[in-house]
Short mmCIF file of C-alpha atoms in Angstrom, two decimals:
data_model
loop_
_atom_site.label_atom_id
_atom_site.label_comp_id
_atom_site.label_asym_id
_atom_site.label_seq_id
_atom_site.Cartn_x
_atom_site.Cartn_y
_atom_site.Cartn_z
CA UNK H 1 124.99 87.96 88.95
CA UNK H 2 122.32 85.54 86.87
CA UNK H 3 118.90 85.89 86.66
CA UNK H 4 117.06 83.43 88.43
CA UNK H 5 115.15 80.86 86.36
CA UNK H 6 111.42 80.83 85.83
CA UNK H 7 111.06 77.06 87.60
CA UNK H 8 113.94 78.37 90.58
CA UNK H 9 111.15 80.68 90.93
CA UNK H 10 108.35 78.36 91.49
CA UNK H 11 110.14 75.98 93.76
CA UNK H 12 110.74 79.15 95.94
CA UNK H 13 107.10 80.03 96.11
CA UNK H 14 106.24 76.84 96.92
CA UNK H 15 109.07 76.60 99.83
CA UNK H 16 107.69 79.93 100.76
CA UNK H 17 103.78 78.77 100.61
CA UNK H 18 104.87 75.38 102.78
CA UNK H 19 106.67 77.52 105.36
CA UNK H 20 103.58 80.05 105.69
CA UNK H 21 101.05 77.29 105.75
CA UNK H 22 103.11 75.86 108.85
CA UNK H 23 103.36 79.03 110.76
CA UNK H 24 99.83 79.71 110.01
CA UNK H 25 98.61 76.16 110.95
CA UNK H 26 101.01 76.35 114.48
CA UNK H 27 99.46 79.59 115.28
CA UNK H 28 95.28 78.20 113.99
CA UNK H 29 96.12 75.22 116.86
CA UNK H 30 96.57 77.72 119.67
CA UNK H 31 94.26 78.28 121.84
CA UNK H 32 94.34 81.47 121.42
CA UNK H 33 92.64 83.73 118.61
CA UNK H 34 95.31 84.25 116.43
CA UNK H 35 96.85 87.81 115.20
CA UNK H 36 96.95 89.21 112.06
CA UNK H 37 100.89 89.38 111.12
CA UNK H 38 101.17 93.29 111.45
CA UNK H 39 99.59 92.85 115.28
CA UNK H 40 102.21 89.88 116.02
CA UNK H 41 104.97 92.39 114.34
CA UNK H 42 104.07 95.34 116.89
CA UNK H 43 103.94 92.80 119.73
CA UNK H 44 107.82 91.03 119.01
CA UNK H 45 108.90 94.65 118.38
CA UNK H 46 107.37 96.01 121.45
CA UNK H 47 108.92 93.20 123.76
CA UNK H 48 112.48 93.93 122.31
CA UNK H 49 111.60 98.33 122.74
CA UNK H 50 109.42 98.37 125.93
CA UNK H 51 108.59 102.04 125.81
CA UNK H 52 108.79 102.73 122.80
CA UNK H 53 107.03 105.03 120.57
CA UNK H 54 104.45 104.34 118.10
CA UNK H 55 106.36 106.08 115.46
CA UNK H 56 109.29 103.55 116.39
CA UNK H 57 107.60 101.10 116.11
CA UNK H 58 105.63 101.98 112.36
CA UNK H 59 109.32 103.09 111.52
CA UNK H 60 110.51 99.69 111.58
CA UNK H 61 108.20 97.58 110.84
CA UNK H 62 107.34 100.17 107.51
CA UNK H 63 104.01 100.68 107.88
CA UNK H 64 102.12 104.31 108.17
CA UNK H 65 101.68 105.98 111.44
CA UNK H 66 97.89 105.39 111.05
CA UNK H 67 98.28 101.76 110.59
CA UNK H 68 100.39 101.44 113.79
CA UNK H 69 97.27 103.30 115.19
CA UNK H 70 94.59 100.46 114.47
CA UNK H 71 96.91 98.27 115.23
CA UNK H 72 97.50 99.17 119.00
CA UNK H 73 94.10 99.74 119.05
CA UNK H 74 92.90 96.18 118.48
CA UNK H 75 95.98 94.64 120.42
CA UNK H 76 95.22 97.52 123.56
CA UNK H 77 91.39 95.95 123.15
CA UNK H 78 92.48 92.36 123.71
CA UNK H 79 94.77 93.65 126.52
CA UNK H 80 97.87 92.35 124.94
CA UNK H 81 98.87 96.20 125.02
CA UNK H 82 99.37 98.95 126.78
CA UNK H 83 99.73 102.83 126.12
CA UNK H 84 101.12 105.28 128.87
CA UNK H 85 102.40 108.88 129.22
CA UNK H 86 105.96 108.85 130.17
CA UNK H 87 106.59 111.23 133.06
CA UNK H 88 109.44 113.10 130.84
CA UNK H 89 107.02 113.59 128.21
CA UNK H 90 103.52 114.05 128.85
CA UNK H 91 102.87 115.04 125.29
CA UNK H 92 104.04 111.60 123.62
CA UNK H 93 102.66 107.91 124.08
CA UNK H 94 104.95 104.96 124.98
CA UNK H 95 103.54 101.50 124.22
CA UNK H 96 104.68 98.23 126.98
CA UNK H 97 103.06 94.90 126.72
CA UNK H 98 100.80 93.86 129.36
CA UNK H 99 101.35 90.66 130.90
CA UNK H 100 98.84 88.74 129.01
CA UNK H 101 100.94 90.44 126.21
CA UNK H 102 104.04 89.45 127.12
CA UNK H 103 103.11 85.74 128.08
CA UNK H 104 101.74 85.84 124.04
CA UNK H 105 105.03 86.81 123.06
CA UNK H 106 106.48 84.00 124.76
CA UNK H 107 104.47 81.61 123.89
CA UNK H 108 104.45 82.39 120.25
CA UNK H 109 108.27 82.69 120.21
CA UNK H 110 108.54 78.94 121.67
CA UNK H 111 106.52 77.89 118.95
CA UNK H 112 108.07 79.78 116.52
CA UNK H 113 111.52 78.25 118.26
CA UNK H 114 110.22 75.02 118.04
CA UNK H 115 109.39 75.30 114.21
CA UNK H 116 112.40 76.40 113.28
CA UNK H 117 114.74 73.76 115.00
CA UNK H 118 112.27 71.41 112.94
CA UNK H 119 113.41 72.83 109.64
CA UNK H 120 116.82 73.26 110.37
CA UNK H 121 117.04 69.74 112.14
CA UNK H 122 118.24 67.72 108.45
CA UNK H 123 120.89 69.35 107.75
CA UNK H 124 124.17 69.42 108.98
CA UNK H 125 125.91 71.87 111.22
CA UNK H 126 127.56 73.16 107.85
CA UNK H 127 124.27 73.24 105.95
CA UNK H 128 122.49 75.23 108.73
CA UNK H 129 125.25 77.87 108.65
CA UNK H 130 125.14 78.36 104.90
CA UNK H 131 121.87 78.54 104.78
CA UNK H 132 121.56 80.99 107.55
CA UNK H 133 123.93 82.97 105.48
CA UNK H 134 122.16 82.98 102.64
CA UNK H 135 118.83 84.17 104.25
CA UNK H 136 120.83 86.78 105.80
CA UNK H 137 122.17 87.83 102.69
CA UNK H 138 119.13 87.82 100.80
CA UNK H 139 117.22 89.89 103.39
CA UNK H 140 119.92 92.33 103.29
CA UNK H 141 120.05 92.79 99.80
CA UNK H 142 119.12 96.80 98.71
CA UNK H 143 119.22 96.84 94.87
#
């Protein structure tokens, strides 16, 4: 395995920076305020865990149970979240989206949809399964 360059480098950043500055711009169009990334995190994981645990959710998204904390906080403020006692368990907390909460979810992953069949859209069917690959490699790489 090589080393990558200093300038294979920069032209990733830069991909990188043009991707973010898309999915930031998308989101800044909305009519909706837009999330911080750690609150739009909790929400997508939420939606695929209804139920879930706090400590789930700060599990996989590898943050501290305190940050998962202010971060249900502000999204339970804007009523994008929920947090219930399950009958089983009256001791622990379960998080569920609200509706408002879920419709964010879908709206967000229709845009999100809607970038990404933009970037993949030049390149062939061959090209969008290698690179698919690759970003799957990459993001399962564990030195």
């Amino acid at each position: 395995m090589t080393m990558p360059t200093d300038e294979e480098l920069a032209a990733l950043g830069e991909a990188f920076d043009l991707f973010t500055r898309r999915y930031k711009l998308a989101e800044a169009l909305s009519p909706e305020k837009p999330l911080n990334e750690l609150d739009k995190q909790v929400l997508f994981y939420v939606a695929r865990h209804p139920n879930c645990g706090p400590s789930d959710a700060a599990r996989f998204i590898g943050v501290a149970n305190t940050t998962i904390s202010s971060a249900t906080d502000r999204l339970a403020k804007r009523d994008l979240l929920e947090r219930h006692r399950p009958e089983a368990d009256r001791r622990s907390v379960a998080l569920r989206l609200t509706t408002a909460g879920q419709q964010r979810v879908s709206t967000m992953s229709a845009m999100y949809g809607e970038l990404h069949r933009r970037m993949l859209e030049p390149l062939s069917a061959g090209e969008r399964r290698q690179l698919i690959a690759m970003m799957a490699k990459i993001i399962s790489y564990d030195p």
